[in-house]
PDB file of N, CA and C in Angstrom:
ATOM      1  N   UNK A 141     -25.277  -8.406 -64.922  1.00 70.00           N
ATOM      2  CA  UNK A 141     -26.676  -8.647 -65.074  1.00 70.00           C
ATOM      3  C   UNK A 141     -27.381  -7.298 -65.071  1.00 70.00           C
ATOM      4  N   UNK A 142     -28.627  -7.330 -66.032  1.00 80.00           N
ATOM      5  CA  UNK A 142     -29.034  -5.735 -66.285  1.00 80.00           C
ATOM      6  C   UNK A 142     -30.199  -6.151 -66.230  1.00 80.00           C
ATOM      7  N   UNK A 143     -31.240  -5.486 -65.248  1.00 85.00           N
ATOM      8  CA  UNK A 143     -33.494  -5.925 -65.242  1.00 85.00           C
ATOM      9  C   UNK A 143     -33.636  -4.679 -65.393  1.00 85.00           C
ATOM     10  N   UNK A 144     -35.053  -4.689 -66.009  1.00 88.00           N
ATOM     11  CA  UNK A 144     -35.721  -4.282 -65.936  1.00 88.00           C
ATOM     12  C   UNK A 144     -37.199  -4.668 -65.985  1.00 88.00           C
ATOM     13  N   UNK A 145     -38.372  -3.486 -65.847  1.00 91.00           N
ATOM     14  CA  UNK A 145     -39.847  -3.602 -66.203  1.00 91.00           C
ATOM     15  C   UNK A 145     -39.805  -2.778 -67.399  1.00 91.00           C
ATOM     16  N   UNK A 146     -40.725  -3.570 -67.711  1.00 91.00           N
ATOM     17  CA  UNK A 146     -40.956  -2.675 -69.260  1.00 91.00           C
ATOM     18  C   UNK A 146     -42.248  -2.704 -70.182  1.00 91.00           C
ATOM     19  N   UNK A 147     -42.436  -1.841 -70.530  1.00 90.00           N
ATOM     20  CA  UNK A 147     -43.484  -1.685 -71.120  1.00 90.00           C
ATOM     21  C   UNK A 147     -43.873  -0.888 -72.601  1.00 90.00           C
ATOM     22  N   UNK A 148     -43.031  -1.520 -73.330  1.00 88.00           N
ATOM     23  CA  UNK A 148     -42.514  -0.785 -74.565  1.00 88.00           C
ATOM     24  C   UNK A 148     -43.896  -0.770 -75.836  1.00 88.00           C
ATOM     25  N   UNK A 149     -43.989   0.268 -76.608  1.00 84.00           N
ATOM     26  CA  UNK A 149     -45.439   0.451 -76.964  1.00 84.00           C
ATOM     27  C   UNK A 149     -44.718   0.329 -78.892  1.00 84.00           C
ATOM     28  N   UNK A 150     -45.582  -0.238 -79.294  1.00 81.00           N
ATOM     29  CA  UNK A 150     -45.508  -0.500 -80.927  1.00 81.00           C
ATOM     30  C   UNK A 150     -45.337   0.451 -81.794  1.00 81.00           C
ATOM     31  N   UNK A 151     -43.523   0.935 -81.944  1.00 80.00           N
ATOM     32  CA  UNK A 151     -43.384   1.911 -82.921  1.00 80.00           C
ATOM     33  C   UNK A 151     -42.720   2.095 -84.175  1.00 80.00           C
ATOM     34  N   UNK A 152     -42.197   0.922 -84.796  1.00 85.00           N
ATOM     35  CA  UNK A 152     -41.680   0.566 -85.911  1.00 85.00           C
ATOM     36  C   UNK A 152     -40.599   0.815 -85.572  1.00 85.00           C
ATOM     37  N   UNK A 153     -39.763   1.310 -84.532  1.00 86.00           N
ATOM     38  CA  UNK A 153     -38.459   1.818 -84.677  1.00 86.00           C
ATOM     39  C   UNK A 153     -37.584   1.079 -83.512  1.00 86.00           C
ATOM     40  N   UNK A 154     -36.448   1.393 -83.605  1.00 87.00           N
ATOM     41  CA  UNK A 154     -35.274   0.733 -82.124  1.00 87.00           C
ATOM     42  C   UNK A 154     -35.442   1.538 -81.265  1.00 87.00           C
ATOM     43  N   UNK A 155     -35.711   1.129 -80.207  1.00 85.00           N
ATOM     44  CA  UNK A 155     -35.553   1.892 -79.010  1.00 85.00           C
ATOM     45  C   UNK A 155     -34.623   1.528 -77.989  1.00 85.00           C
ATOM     46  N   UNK A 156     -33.309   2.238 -77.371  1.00 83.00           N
ATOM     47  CA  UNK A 156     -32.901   2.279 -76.519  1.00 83.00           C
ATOM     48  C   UNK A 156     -33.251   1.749 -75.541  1.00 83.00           C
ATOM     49  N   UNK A 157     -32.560   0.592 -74.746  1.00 85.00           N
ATOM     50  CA  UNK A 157     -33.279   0.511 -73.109  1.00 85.00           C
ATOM     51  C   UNK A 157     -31.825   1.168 -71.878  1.00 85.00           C
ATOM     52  N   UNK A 158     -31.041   0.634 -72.576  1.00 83.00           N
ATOM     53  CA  UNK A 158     -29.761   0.695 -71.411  1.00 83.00           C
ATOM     54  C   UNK A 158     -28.462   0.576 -72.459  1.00 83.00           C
ATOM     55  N   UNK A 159     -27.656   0.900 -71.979  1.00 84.00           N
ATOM     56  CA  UNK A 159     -25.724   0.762 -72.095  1.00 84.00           C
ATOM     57  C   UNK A 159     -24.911   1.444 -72.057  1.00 84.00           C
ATOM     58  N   UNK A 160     -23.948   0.389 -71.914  1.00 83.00           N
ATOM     59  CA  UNK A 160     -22.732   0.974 -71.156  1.00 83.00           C
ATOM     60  C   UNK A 160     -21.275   0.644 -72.192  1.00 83.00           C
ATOM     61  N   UNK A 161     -21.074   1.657 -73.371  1.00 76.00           N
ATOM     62  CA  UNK A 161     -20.246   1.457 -74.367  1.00 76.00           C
ATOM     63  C   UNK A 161     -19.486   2.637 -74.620  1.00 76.00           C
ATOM     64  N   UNK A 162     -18.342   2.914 -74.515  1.00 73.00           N
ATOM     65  CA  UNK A 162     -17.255   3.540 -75.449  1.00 73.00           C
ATOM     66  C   UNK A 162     -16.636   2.674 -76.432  1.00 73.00           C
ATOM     67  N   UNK A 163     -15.406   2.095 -76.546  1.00 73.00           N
ATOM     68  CA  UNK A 163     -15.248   0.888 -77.292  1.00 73.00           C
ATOM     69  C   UNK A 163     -15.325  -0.384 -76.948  1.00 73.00           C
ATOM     70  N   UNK A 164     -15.446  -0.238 -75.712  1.00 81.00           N
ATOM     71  CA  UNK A 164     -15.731  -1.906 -75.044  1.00 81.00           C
ATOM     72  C   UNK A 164     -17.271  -1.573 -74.591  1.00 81.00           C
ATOM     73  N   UNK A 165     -17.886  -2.537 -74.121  1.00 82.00           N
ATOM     74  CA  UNK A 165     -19.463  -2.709 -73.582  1.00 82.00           C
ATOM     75  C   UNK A 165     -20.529  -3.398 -74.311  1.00 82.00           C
ATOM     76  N   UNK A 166     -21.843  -2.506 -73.393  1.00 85.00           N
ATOM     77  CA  UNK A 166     -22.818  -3.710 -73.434  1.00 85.00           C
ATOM     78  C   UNK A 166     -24.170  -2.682 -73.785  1.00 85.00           C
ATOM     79  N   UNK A 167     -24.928  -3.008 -74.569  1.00 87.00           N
ATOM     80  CA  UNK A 167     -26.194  -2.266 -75.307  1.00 87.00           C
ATOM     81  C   UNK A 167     -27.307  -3.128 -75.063  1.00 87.00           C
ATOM     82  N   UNK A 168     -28.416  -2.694 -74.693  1.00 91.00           N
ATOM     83  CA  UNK A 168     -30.153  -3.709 -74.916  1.00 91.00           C
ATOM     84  C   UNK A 168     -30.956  -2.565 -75.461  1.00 91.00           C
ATOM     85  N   UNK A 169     -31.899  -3.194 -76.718  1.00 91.00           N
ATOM     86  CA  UNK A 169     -32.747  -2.287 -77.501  1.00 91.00           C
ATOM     87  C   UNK A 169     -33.751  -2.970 -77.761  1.00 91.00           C
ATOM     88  N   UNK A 170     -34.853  -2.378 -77.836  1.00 92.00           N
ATOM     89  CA  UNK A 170     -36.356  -3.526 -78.742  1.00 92.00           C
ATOM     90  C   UNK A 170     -35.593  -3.075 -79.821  1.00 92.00           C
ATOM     91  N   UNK A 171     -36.302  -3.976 -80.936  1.00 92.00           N
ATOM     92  CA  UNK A 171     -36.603  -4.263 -82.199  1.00 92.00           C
ATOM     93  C   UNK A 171     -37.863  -3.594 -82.862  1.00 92.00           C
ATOM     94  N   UNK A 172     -37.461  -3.020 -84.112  1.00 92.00           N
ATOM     95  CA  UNK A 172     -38.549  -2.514 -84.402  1.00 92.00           C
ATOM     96  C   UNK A 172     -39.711  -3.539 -84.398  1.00 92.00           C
ATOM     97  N   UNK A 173     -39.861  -4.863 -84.345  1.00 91.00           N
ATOM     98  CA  UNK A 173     -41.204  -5.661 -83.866  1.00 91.00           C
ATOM     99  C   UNK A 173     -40.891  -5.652 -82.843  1.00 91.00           C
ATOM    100  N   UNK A 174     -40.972  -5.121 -81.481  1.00 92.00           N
ATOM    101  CA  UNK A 174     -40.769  -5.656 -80.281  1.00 92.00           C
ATOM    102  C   UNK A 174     -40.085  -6.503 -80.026  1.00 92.00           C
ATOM    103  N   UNK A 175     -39.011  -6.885 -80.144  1.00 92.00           N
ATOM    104  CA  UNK A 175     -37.922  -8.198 -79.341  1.00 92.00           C
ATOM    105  C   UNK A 175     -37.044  -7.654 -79.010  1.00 92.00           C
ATOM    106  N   UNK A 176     -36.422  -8.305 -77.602  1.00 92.00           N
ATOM    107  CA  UNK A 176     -34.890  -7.510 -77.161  1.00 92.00           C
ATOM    108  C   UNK A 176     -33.571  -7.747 -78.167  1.00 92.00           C
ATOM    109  N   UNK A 177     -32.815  -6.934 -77.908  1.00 92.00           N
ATOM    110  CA  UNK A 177     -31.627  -7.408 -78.694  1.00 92.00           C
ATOM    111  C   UNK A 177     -30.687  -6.490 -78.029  1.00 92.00           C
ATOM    112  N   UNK A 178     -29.173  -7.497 -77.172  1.00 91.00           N
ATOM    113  CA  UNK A 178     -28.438  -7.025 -76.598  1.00 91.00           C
ATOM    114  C   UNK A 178     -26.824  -7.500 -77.240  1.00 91.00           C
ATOM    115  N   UNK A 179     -26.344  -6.875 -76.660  1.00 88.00           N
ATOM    116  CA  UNK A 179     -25.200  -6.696 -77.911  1.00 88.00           C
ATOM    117  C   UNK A 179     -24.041  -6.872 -76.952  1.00 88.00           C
ATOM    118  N   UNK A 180     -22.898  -7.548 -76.839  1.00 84.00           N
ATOM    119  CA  UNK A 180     -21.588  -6.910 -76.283  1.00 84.00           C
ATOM    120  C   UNK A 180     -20.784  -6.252 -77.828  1.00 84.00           C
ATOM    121  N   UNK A 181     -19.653  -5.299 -77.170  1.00 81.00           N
ATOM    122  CA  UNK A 181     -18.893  -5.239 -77.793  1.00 81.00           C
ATOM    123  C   UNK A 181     -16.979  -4.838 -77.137  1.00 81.00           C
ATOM    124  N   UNK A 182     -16.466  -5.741 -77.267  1.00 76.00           N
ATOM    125  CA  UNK A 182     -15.359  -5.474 -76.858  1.00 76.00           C
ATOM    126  C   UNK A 182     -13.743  -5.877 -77.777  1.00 76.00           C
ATOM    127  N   UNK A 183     -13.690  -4.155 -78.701  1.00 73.00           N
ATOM    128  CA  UNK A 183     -12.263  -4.131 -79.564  1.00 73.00           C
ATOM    129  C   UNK A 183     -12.967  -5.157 -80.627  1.00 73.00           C
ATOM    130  N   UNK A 184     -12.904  -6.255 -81.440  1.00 74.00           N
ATOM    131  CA  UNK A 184     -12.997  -6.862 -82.629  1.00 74.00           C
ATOM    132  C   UNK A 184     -14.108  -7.799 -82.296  1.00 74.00           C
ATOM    133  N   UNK A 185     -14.597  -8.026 -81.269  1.00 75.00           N
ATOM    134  CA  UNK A 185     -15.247  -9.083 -80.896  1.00 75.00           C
ATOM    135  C   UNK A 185     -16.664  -8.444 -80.782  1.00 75.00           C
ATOM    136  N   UNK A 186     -17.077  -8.902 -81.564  1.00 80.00           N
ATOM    137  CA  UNK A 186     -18.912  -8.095 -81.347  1.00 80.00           C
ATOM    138  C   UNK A 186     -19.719  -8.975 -81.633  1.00 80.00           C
ATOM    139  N   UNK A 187     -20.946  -9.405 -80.700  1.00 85.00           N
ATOM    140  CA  UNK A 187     -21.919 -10.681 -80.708  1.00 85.00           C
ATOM    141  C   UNK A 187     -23.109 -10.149 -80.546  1.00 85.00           C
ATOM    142  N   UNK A 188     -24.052 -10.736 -80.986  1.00 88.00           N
ATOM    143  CA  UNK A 188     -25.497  -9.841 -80.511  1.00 88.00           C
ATOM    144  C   UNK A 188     -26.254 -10.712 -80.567  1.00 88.00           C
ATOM    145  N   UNK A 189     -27.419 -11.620 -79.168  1.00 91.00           N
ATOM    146  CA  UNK A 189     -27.945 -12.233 -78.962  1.00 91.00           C
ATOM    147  C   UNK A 189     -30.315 -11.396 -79.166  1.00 91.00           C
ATOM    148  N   UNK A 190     -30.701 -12.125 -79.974  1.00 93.00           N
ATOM    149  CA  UNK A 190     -32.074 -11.946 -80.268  1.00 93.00           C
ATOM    150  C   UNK A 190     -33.268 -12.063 -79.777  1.00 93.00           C
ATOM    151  N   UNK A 191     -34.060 -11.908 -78.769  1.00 93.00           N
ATOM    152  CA  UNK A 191     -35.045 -12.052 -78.656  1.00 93.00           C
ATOM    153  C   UNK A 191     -35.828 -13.046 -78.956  1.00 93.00           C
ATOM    154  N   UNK A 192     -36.659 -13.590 -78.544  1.00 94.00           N
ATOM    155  CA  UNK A 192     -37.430 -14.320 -79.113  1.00 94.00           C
ATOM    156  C   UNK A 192     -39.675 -13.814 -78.973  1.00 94.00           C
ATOM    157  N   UNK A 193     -39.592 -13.178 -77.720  1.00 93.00           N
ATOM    158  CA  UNK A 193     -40.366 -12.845 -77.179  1.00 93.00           C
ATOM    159  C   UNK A 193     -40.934 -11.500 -78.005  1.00 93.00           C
ATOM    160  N   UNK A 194     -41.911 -10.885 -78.447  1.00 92.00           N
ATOM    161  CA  UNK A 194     -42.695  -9.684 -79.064  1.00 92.00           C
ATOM    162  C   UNK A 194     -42.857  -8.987 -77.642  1.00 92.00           C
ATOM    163  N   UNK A 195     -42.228  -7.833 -77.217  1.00 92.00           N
ATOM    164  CA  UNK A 195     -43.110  -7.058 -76.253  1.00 92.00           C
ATOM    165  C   UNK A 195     -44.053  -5.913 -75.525  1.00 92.00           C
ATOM    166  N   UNK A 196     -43.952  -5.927 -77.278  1.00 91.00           N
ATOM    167  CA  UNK A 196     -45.226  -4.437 -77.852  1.00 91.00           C
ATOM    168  C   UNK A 196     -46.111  -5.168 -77.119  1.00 91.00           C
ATOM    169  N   UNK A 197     -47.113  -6.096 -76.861  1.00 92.00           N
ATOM    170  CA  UNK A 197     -48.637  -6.313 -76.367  1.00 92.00           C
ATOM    171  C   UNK A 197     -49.174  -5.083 -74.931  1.00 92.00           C
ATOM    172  N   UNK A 198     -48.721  -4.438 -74.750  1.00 91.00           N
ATOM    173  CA  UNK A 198     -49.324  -3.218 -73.852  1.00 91.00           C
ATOM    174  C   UNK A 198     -49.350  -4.295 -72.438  1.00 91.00           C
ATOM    175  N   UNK A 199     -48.858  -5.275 -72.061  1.00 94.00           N
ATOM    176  CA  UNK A 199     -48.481  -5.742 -70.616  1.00 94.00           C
ATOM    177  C   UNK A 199     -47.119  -5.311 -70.243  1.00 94.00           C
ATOM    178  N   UNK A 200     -46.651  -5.499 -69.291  1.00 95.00           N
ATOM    179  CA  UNK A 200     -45.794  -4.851 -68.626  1.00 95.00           C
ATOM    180  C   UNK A 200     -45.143  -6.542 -68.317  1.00 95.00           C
ATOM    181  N   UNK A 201     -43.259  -6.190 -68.725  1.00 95.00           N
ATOM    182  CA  UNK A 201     -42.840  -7.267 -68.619  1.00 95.00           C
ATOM    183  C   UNK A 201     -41.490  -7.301 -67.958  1.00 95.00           C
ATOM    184  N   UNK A 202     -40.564  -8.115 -67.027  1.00 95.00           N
ATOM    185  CA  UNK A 202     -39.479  -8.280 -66.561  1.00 95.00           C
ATOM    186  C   UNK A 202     -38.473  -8.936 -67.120  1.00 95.00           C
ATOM    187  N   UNK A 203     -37.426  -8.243 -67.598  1.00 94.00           N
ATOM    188  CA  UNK A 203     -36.862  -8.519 -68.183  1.00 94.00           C
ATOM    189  C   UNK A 203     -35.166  -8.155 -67.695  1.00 94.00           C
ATOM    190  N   UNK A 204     -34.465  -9.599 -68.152  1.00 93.00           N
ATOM    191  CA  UNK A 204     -33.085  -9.437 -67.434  1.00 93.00           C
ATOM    192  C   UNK A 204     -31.984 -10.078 -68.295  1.00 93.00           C
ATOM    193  N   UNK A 205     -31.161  -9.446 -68.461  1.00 91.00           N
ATOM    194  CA  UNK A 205     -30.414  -9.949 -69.667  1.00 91.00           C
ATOM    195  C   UNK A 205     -28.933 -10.079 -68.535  1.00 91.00           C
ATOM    196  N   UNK A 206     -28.205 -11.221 -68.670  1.00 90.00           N
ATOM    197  CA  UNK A 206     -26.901 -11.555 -68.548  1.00 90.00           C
ATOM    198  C   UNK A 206     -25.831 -11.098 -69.751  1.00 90.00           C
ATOM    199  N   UNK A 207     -24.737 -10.830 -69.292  1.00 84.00           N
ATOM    200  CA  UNK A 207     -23.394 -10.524 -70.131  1.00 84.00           C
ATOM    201  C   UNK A 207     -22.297 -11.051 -69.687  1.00 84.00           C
ATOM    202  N   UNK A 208     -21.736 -12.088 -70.370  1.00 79.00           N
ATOM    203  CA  UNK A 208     -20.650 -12.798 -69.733  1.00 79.00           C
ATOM    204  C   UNK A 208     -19.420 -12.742 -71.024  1.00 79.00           C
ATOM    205  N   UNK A 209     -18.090 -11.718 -71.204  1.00 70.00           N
ATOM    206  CA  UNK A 209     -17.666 -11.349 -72.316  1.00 70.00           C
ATOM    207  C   UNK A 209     -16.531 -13.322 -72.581  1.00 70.00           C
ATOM    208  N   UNK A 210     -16.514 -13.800 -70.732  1.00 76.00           N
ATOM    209  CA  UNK A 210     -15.817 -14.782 -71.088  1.00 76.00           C
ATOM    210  C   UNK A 210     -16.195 -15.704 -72.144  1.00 76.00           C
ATOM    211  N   UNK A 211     -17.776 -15.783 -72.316  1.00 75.00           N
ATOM    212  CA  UNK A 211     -17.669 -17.182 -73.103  1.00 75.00           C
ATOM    213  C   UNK A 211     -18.525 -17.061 -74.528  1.00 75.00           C
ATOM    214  N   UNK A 212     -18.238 -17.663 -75.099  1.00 72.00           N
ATOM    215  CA  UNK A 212     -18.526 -17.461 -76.593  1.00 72.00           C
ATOM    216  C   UNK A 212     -19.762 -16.809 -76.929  1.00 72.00           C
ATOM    217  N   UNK A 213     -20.808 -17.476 -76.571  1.00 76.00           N
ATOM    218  CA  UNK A 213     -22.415 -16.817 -76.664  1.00 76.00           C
ATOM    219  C   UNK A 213     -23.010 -16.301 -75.459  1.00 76.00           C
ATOM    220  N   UNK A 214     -21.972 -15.614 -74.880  1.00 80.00           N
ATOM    221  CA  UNK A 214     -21.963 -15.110 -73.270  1.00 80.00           C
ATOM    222  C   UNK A 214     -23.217 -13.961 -73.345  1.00 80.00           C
ATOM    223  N   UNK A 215     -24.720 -13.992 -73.864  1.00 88.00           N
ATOM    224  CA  UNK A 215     -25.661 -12.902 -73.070  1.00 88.00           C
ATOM    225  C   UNK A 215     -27.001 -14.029 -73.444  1.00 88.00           C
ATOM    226  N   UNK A 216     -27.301 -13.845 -72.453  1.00 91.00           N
ATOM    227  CA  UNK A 216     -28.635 -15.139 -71.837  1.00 91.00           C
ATOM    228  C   UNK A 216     -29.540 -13.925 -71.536  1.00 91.00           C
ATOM    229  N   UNK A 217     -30.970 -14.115 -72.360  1.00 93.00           N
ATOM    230  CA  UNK A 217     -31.691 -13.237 -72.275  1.00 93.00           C
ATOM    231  C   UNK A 217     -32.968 -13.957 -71.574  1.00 93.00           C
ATOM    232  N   UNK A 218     -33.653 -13.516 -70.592  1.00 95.00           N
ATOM    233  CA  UNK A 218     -35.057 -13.685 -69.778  1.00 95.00           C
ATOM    234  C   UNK A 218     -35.665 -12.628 -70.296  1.00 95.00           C
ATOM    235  N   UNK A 219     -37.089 -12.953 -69.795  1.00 95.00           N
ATOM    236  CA  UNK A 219     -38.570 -12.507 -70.213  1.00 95.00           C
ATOM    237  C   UNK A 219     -39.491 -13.019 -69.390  1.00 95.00           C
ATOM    238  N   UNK A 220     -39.668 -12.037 -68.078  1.00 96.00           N
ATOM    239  CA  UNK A 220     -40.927 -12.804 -67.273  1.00 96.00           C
ATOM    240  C   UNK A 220     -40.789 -13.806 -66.984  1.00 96.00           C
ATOM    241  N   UNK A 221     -38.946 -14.169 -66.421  1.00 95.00           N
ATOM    242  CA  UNK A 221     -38.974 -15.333 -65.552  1.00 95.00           C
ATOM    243  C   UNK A 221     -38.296 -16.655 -66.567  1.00 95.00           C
ATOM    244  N   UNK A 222     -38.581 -16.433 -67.731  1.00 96.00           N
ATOM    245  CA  UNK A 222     -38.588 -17.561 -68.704  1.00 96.00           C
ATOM    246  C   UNK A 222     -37.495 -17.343 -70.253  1.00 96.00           C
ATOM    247  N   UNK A 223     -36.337 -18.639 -70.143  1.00 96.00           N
ATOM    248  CA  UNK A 223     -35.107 -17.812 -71.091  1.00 96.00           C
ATOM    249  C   UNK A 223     -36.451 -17.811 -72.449  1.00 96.00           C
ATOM    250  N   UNK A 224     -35.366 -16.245 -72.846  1.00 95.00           N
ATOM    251  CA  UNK A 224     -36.301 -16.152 -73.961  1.00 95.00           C
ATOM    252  C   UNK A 224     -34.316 -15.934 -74.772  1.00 95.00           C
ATOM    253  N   UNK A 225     -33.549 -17.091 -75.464  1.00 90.00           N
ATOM    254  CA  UNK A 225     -32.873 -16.503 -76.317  1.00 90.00           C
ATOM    255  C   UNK A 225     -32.988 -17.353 -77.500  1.00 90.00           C
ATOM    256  N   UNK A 226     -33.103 -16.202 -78.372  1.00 88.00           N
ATOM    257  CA  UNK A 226     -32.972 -16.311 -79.904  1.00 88.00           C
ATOM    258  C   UNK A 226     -31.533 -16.842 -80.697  1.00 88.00           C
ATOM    259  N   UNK A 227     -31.962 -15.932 -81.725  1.00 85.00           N
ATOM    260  CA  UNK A 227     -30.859 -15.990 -82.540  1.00 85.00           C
ATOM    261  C   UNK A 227     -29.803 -15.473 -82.085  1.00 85.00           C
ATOM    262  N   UNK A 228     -28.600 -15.860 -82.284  1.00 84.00           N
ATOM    263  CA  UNK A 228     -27.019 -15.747 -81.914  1.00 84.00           C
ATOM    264  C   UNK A 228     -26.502 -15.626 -83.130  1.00 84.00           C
ATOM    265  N   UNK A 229     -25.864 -13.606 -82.981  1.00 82.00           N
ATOM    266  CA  UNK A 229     -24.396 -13.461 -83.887  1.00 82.00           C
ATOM    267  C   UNK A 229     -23.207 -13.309 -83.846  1.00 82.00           C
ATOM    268  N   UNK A 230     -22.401 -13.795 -84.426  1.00 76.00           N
ATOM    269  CA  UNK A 230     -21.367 -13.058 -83.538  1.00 76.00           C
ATOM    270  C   UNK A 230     -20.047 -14.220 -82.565  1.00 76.00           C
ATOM    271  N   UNK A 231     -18.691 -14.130 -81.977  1.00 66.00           N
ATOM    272  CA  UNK A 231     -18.572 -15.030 -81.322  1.00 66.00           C
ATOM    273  C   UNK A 231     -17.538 -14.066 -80.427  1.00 66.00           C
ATOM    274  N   UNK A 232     -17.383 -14.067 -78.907  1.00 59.00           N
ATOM    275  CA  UNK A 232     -16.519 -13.723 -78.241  1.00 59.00           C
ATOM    276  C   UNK A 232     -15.503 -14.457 -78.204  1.00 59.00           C
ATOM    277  N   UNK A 233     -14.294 -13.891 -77.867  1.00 56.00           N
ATOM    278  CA  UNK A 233     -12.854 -14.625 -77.882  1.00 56.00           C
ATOM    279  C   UNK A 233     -12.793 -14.870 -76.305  1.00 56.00           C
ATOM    280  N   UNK A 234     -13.069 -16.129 -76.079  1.00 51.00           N
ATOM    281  CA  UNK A 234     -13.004 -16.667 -74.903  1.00 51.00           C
ATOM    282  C   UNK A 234     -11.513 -16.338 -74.082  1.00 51.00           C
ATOM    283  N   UNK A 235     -11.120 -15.430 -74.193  1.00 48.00           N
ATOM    284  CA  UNK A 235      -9.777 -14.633 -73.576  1.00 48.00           C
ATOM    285  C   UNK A 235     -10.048 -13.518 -73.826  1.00 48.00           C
ATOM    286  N   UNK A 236     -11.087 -12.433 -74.122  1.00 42.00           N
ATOM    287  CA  UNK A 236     -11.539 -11.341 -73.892  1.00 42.00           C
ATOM    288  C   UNK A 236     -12.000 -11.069 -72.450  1.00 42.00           C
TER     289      UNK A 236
END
């Protein structure tokens, strides 16, 4: 499990929040519109769960993303308390 506060400001581009990757691991980035997008990746298996939430609006927001490589659509994304998950790519090998 990875939180933060955040307060990410409207810049057309990806921004970095956190990760932890050589060839295995785990990445969270806004979207150039503001939405999270966190990623596992481990050897052939790469999934990346979407945002649903915009969080350019200049409030300050809590945010906590789960990573679970066991199960297929294993990263559950929050937003201020409330699941915010999107779109799902991707599928883990439930024996990873």
């Amino acid at each position: 499990m990875n939180e933060a506060v955040i307060r990410p400001l409207a810049t057309g581009r990806t921004a970095g929040l956190l990760g932890k990757i050589a060839s295995n691991g785990y990445s969270v980035h806004i979207t150039p519109d503001g939405r999270l997008r966190a990623a596992l990746n481990y050897g052939k298996d790469n999934s990346q769960r979407l945002g649903k939430t915009a969080l350019t609006d200049g409030a300050w927001h809590h945010v906590l993303i789960e990573f679970d490589s066991r199960k297929r659509d294993g990263i559950t994304a929050y937003v201020d308390g409330r699941l915010d998950n999107g779109a799902w790519t991707g599928a883990m090998s439930t024996t990873a």
